[in-house]
């Protein structure tokens, strides 16, 4: 049987490294990178004839049309009706005052003049307000906090035998860990945060808690059966017993999300890609943290409690 | 007991088969007025799939609209969309953020849809008028009156318009005017007894109640709906009261966030996501069968039933399905075998401990049920919170995830169990390798 508990420091250090890298990245970037949806601005996606157009030129043309700093990107997707590749030019402007209707038309007609774009080439147009963006962020953060509190309460009630509140708290530490890892990966790769990310975080909060609970469930059951075991032994046994399940469930869930991610990446479906990437990171982290963070932490707490009871005894006598 | 399980199993497989058939092919029973199309056509899609426009309308900075004002604004917007012949739309009040979200999907076959035009003037302050009618100025076909310009009272003369209960439980609209206006109203109603007074929003005809008697100044007027079923009057009274109050709406709403998507983009995204879903389902099937053998096959049947049920529920709910929603369905496929994995691992343990197949199944399920229940409830908590706090596209994800989790619990605990017990009852299913456990035949 693998001794998960005595090796705990290695795993704590590994997690620490990822999170510290994230924090360094955060300081280096001067904060989180926010998607246009959160910081406000305008995005226009335009169908191009092929992908040979000059992106630099597009940026210049669009920027000078409205005298605002516009960023251009290439993208593509597959038209499933005739299996034809469609190439896109995505222009975006992140400003406090987004592009108004006239400015949008000016940008498109300037680009049309330059690149010979079709009549109905505007595929997507989005304009986002900074105030609503801020509100979405706040709502997202509130949602994550509320969900975590509800779960803490649930574990407290259901895992009484494991000193529920503390079992809940160590599970929450694992959740914080997962969210920190997701944020770190986003910061390290410079991926902008948006509402999809928050939804993914909440999903992972649910999933990671689910994972922790399956192990806790074993601990709860084993506590009832064998009262002689040491706490470490009990937890090691419980982790080992539920290990196959943890691995298999991670495999099936990851299979699904990775399939979605791969197909979305190949075919350039931005929204799905944005959604499945944080899920992949979170699923991996969620499984890992239940085994290597939540359970050892609980053991450490439990042992410190036992020491207290022992050292208290002579005092009582 | 054993034969009972057999009957149940047969019924379960039959039901899953029928549901799958309905989902794929649709069903049409002419005599019974049942005509359900293939589920893909029946699902309502969000604008990221169907194409269309989504806009958030907000009040000017510094103003917090009240519930009544939001309701009134919603009524105005709906009436204006009616006027533009845009009937397929959603106008939703976001009560926490105090604003209104509109979604107008791309109409099928539409080639030149200008989303901006659909949004033009939609949130402007409305001019509501009660006007005298001219029988010569009517639409020949609909019978609707045209505005005559002989205005009796205006929107800002209305001090209150609310739905109320009238005679025989029928809903009416109770109308209160400012004191000066109510004197003009008394004069006009006295003169126009037996004739209609028409209500217009901007220049659009809304309703033309007939004056039954002179309405004395200072009293509350009641607008009832004579030729309508009582149950329909509730909705109509709400609508009309909202529209009349809208005349007093003190601010205009501005489209702050706009997201407009071409249907071409959405269709491709849908096709590719569905493809991803099917591939994911096949991979999961393969994994479950290779790893868990006989129980694995049964869980595949249960999983199919679960996915079909989920898709049918989404279609029936009318909640628009978005791309994140589809990602939710696929994620649920992966997560839902979790319950089966927990249970099957337990059964394996019990078999290794030397129990009979039947006993192993029973105690495996019994012991796994707490883990499955507790685990699913946390996911359900996350999904519910997300549904409450998320905006449209994300709500769809939360909905599919939440329903998926509930279905998952039902299928894992009930369906797989019954199927497994039936199979275990058969003599040929005693071989341990069928359950992924090494070595001989289980104790009987």
XYZ file of C-alpha atoms in Angstrom, chain A:
317
model
C 0.000 0.000 0.000
C 1.371 3.368 -1.031
C 1.875 5.655 1.937
C 0.147 8.803 0.794
C 0.432 10.529 4.115
C 4.194 10.359 4.718
C 4.892 11.630 1.190
C 2.570 14.573 1.705
C 5.278 17.221 1.721
C 6.317 16.434 -1.845
C 2.793 17.069 -3.023
C 2.405 20.196 -0.929
C 5.627 21.512 -2.507
C 4.462 20.625 -6.043
C 1.187 22.509 -5.550
C 3.036 25.358 -3.913
C 5.385 25.651 -6.896
C 2.517 25.900 -9.398
C 0.731 28.504 -7.328
C 3.905 30.527 -6.649
C 4.685 30.532 -10.393
C 1.174 31.819 -10.932
C 1.659 34.583 -8.369
C 4.972 35.600 -9.952
C 3.239 35.677 -13.340
C 0.485 37.741 -11.792
C 2.918 40.333 -10.460
C 4.802 40.306 -13.766
C 1.592 40.899 -15.755
C 0.387 43.484 -13.281
C -2.866 41.645 -12.503
C -5.172 39.157 -14.180
C -5.726 39.350 -17.909
C -9.412 40.063 -18.404
C -11.447 39.144 -21.451
C -13.255 41.915 -23.344
C -16.458 40.576 -21.780
C -15.104 41.634 -18.373
C -13.207 44.793 -19.206
C -15.647 46.181 -21.747
C -15.102 46.814 -25.418
C -16.097 45.600 -28.854
C -15.321 42.489 -30.869
C -16.131 42.050 -34.547
C -15.573 38.790 -36.385
C -15.369 39.110 -40.153
C -15.317 36.349 -42.772
C -12.330 36.620 -45.100
C -11.780 35.020 -48.499
C -8.733 33.081 -47.319
C -6.076 33.336 -44.621
C -3.435 35.134 -46.716
C -4.433 38.595 -45.509
C -1.895 40.710 -43.634
C -2.878 40.944 -39.991
C -0.615 43.929 -39.332
C -2.224 45.822 -42.166
C -5.704 44.981 -40.872
C -4.787 46.413 -37.492
C -3.534 49.647 -39.056
C -6.537 50.083 -41.337
C -9.056 49.446 -38.588
C -7.251 51.607 -36.036
C -6.950 54.604 -38.325
C -10.625 54.338 -39.358
C -11.834 55.254 -35.876
C -8.672 56.572 -34.266
C -8.708 53.946 -31.530
C -6.271 51.190 -30.759
C -7.667 48.080 -32.428
C -6.201 44.601 -32.119
C -6.540 42.108 -34.982
C -6.343 38.317 -34.799
C -6.748 35.436 -37.232
C -9.129 32.579 -36.632
C -10.932 29.920 -38.648
C -13.722 27.389 -38.449
C -15.243 24.631 -40.527
C -18.484 25.209 -42.404
C -20.146 21.849 -41.789
C -22.649 22.272 -44.613
C -19.954 21.904 -47.278
C -16.845 21.052 -45.234
C -15.190 24.245 -46.302
C -12.718 26.112 -44.146
C -13.799 29.637 -43.290
C -11.147 32.134 -42.309
C -11.840 35.001 -39.999
C -10.380 38.276 -39.069
C -11.259 39.213 -35.507
C -10.826 42.832 -34.592
C -11.317 43.938 -31.033
C -11.053 47.154 -29.139
C -10.937 47.333 -25.382
C -12.039 50.763 -24.378
C -14.041 52.410 -21.684
C -16.370 53.749 -24.376
C -16.924 50.881 -26.810
C -17.363 51.326 -30.550
C -20.681 52.882 -31.379
C -22.722 51.930 -34.382
C -21.112 54.452 -36.741
C -17.619 53.504 -35.660
C -18.397 49.858 -36.227
C -19.566 50.614 -39.769
C -16.461 52.749 -40.353
C -14.177 49.910 -39.300
C -15.943 47.409 -41.527
C -16.019 49.634 -44.582
C -12.342 50.516 -44.167
C -11.509 46.821 -43.972
C -13.766 46.067 -46.907
C -11.935 48.584 -49.055
C -8.602 47.076 -48.141
C -9.370 43.369 -48.290
C -12.246 42.853 -50.735
C -14.620 41.433 -48.126
C -18.052 40.005 -49.041
C -21.355 41.773 -48.371
C -22.583 39.753 -45.413
C -19.165 39.018 -44.003
C -19.832 40.250 -40.473
C -20.183 36.983 -38.593
C -20.247 38.156 -35.061
C -20.457 41.438 -33.338
C -20.265 41.920 -29.619
C -20.130 45.044 -27.538
C -19.615 44.843 -23.814
C -19.910 47.447 -21.138
C -17.212 47.745 -18.472
C -19.782 48.247 -15.703
C -21.668 45.056 -16.571
C -18.325 43.286 -16.919
C -17.345 44.301 -13.408
C -20.715 43.190 -12.158
C -20.345 39.788 -13.864
C -17.002 39.345 -12.115
C -18.475 40.236 -8.735
C -21.420 37.946 -9.304
C -19.075 35.149 -10.309
C -16.963 35.547 -7.198
C -20.060 35.726 -4.988
C -21.378 32.548 -6.605
C -18.158 30.662 -5.921
C -18.163 31.793 -2.288
C -21.820 30.904 -1.747
C -21.364 27.480 -3.322
C -18.344 26.823 -1.101
C -20.214 27.830 2.060
C -23.160 25.601 1.156
C -20.823 22.673 0.585
C -19.026 23.304 3.850
C -22.371 23.184 5.647
C -23.334 20.006 3.834
C -20.109 18.210 4.760
C -20.349 19.453 8.313
C -23.737 17.795 8.651
C -23.063 14.623 6.701
C -19.562 13.857 7.993
C -20.150 14.333 11.677
C -18.114 11.284 12.541
C -15.042 12.896 10.935
C -15.508 16.045 13.048
C -17.553 17.491 10.185
C -16.532 21.131 10.361
C -12.833 20.350 10.050
C -13.396 17.755 7.360
C -15.318 20.459 5.552
C -12.574 23.018 6.050
C -9.846 20.740 4.707
C -12.091 19.997 1.729
C -12.455 23.749 1.209
C -8.661 24.142 1.340
C -8.537 21.625 -1.512
C -11.089 23.722 -3.414
C -9.095 26.891 -2.915
C -6.087 24.942 -4.137
C -7.907 23.916 -7.327
C -9.088 27.421 -8.063
C -5.574 28.752 -7.393
C -4.105 26.193 -9.787
C -6.642 27.117 -12.481
C -5.892 30.801 -12.025
C -2.148 30.113 -12.072
C -2.345 28.189 -15.332
C -4.388 31.017 -16.855
C -1.912 33.604 -15.660
C 1.135 31.625 -16.794
C -0.305 31.180 -20.299
C -1.785 34.673 -20.390
C -5.334 33.454 -21.166
C -7.987 36.117 -20.495
C -10.576 35.417 -17.798
C -14.276 35.547 -18.702
C -17.649 34.202 -17.617
C -16.883 30.762 -19.035
C -13.923 30.581 -16.694
C -16.115 31.333 -13.697
C -18.612 28.675 -14.783
C -15.740 26.237 -15.134
C -14.507 27.172 -11.648
C -17.932 26.447 -10.163
C -18.116 23.139 -11.984
C -14.725 22.194 -10.633
C -15.750 23.279 -7.145
C -18.595 20.752 -7.426
C -16.439 18.069 -8.987
C -13.508 18.414 -6.614
C -15.846 18.328 -3.639
C -17.486 15.235 -5.087
C -14.062 13.632 -5.359
C -13.108 14.528 -1.820
C -16.423 13.208 -0.574
C -15.905 9.792 -2.130
C -12.669 9.461 -0.144
C -14.272 10.913 2.990
C -17.094 8.427 2.565
C -14.548 5.622 2.813
C -12.905 7.226 5.822
C -16.321 7.565 7.443
C -17.104 3.910 6.768
C -13.693 2.627 7.858
C -13.868 4.675 11.055
C -17.004 2.791 11.984
C -15.543 -0.628 11.108
C -12.039 -0.467 12.532
C -11.498 1.779 15.496
C -8.029 0.366 16.206
C -6.277 1.784 13.121
C -4.106 4.866 13.403
C -5.434 7.906 11.612
C -2.713 7.705 8.953
C -3.389 4.021 8.399
C -7.110 4.661 8.155
C -6.733 7.421 5.609
C -4.099 5.593 3.568
C -6.384 2.591 3.450
C -9.360 4.677 2.437
C -7.443 6.459 -0.320
C -6.118 3.177 -1.657
C -9.562 1.609 -1.639
C -11.097 4.455 -3.563
C -8.070 5.078 -5.777
C -9.310 3.009 -8.710
C -12.561 4.863 -8.657
C -10.789 8.231 -8.496
C -8.606 7.327 -11.444
C -11.386 5.799 -13.532
C -13.769 8.669 -12.996
C -11.042 11.132 -13.881
C -10.333 9.126 -17.029
C -13.945 9.101 -18.182
C -14.581 12.747 -17.343
C -11.301 13.902 -18.854
C -11.949 11.791 -21.965
C -15.158 13.713 -22.564
C -13.735 17.152 -21.927
C -10.535 16.513 -23.876
C -12.567 15.206 -26.851
C -14.587 18.397 -26.799
C -11.467 20.524 -26.455
C -9.627 18.813 -29.289
C -12.541 19.034 -31.729
C -13.198 22.651 -30.783
C -9.522 23.539 -31.249
C -9.266 21.848 -34.644
C -12.407 23.566 -35.832
C -11.831 26.898 -34.189
C -14.919 27.042 -31.973
C -13.762 29.657 -29.522
C -16.531 29.536 -26.937
C -16.293 25.768 -26.466
C -12.516 25.876 -26.350
C -12.614 28.608 -23.743
C -14.959 26.505 -21.724
C -13.273 23.124 -21.892
C -9.694 24.228 -21.260
C -10.209 25.409 -17.664
C -12.289 22.271 -17.067
C -9.364 20.065 -18.073
C -7.016 21.882 -15.701
C -9.585 21.847 -12.927
C -10.509 18.166 -13.315
C -6.877 17.144 -13.056
C -6.308 19.415 -10.088
C -9.572 18.356 -8.416
C -8.674 14.670 -8.436
C -5.145 15.426 -7.289
C -6.161 17.700 -4.437
C -8.663 15.251 -2.943
C -5.958 12.613 -2.612
C -2.878 14.669 -1.906
C -4.182 17.795 -0.189
C -7.552 17.363 1.541
C -6.975 13.922 3.034
C -3.419 14.494 4.409
C -4.486 17.848 5.836
C -7.331 16.182 7.634
C -4.951 13.569 9.076
C -2.565 16.300 10.263
C -5.397 18.095 11.980
C -6.763 14.900 13.505
C -3.328 13.949 14.879
C -2.807 17.352 16.431
C -6.208 16.928 18.084
C -5.208 13.532 19.478
C -1.984 14.956 20.882
C -3.983 17.633 22.610
C -6.286 15.095 24.221
C -3.304 13.087 25.440
C -1.459 16.089 26.815
C -4.637 17.290 28.440
C -5.150 14.078 30.368
C -2.536 14.546 33.066
C -3.810 18.025 33.643
C -7.245 16.647 34.408
C -5.907 14.016 36.802
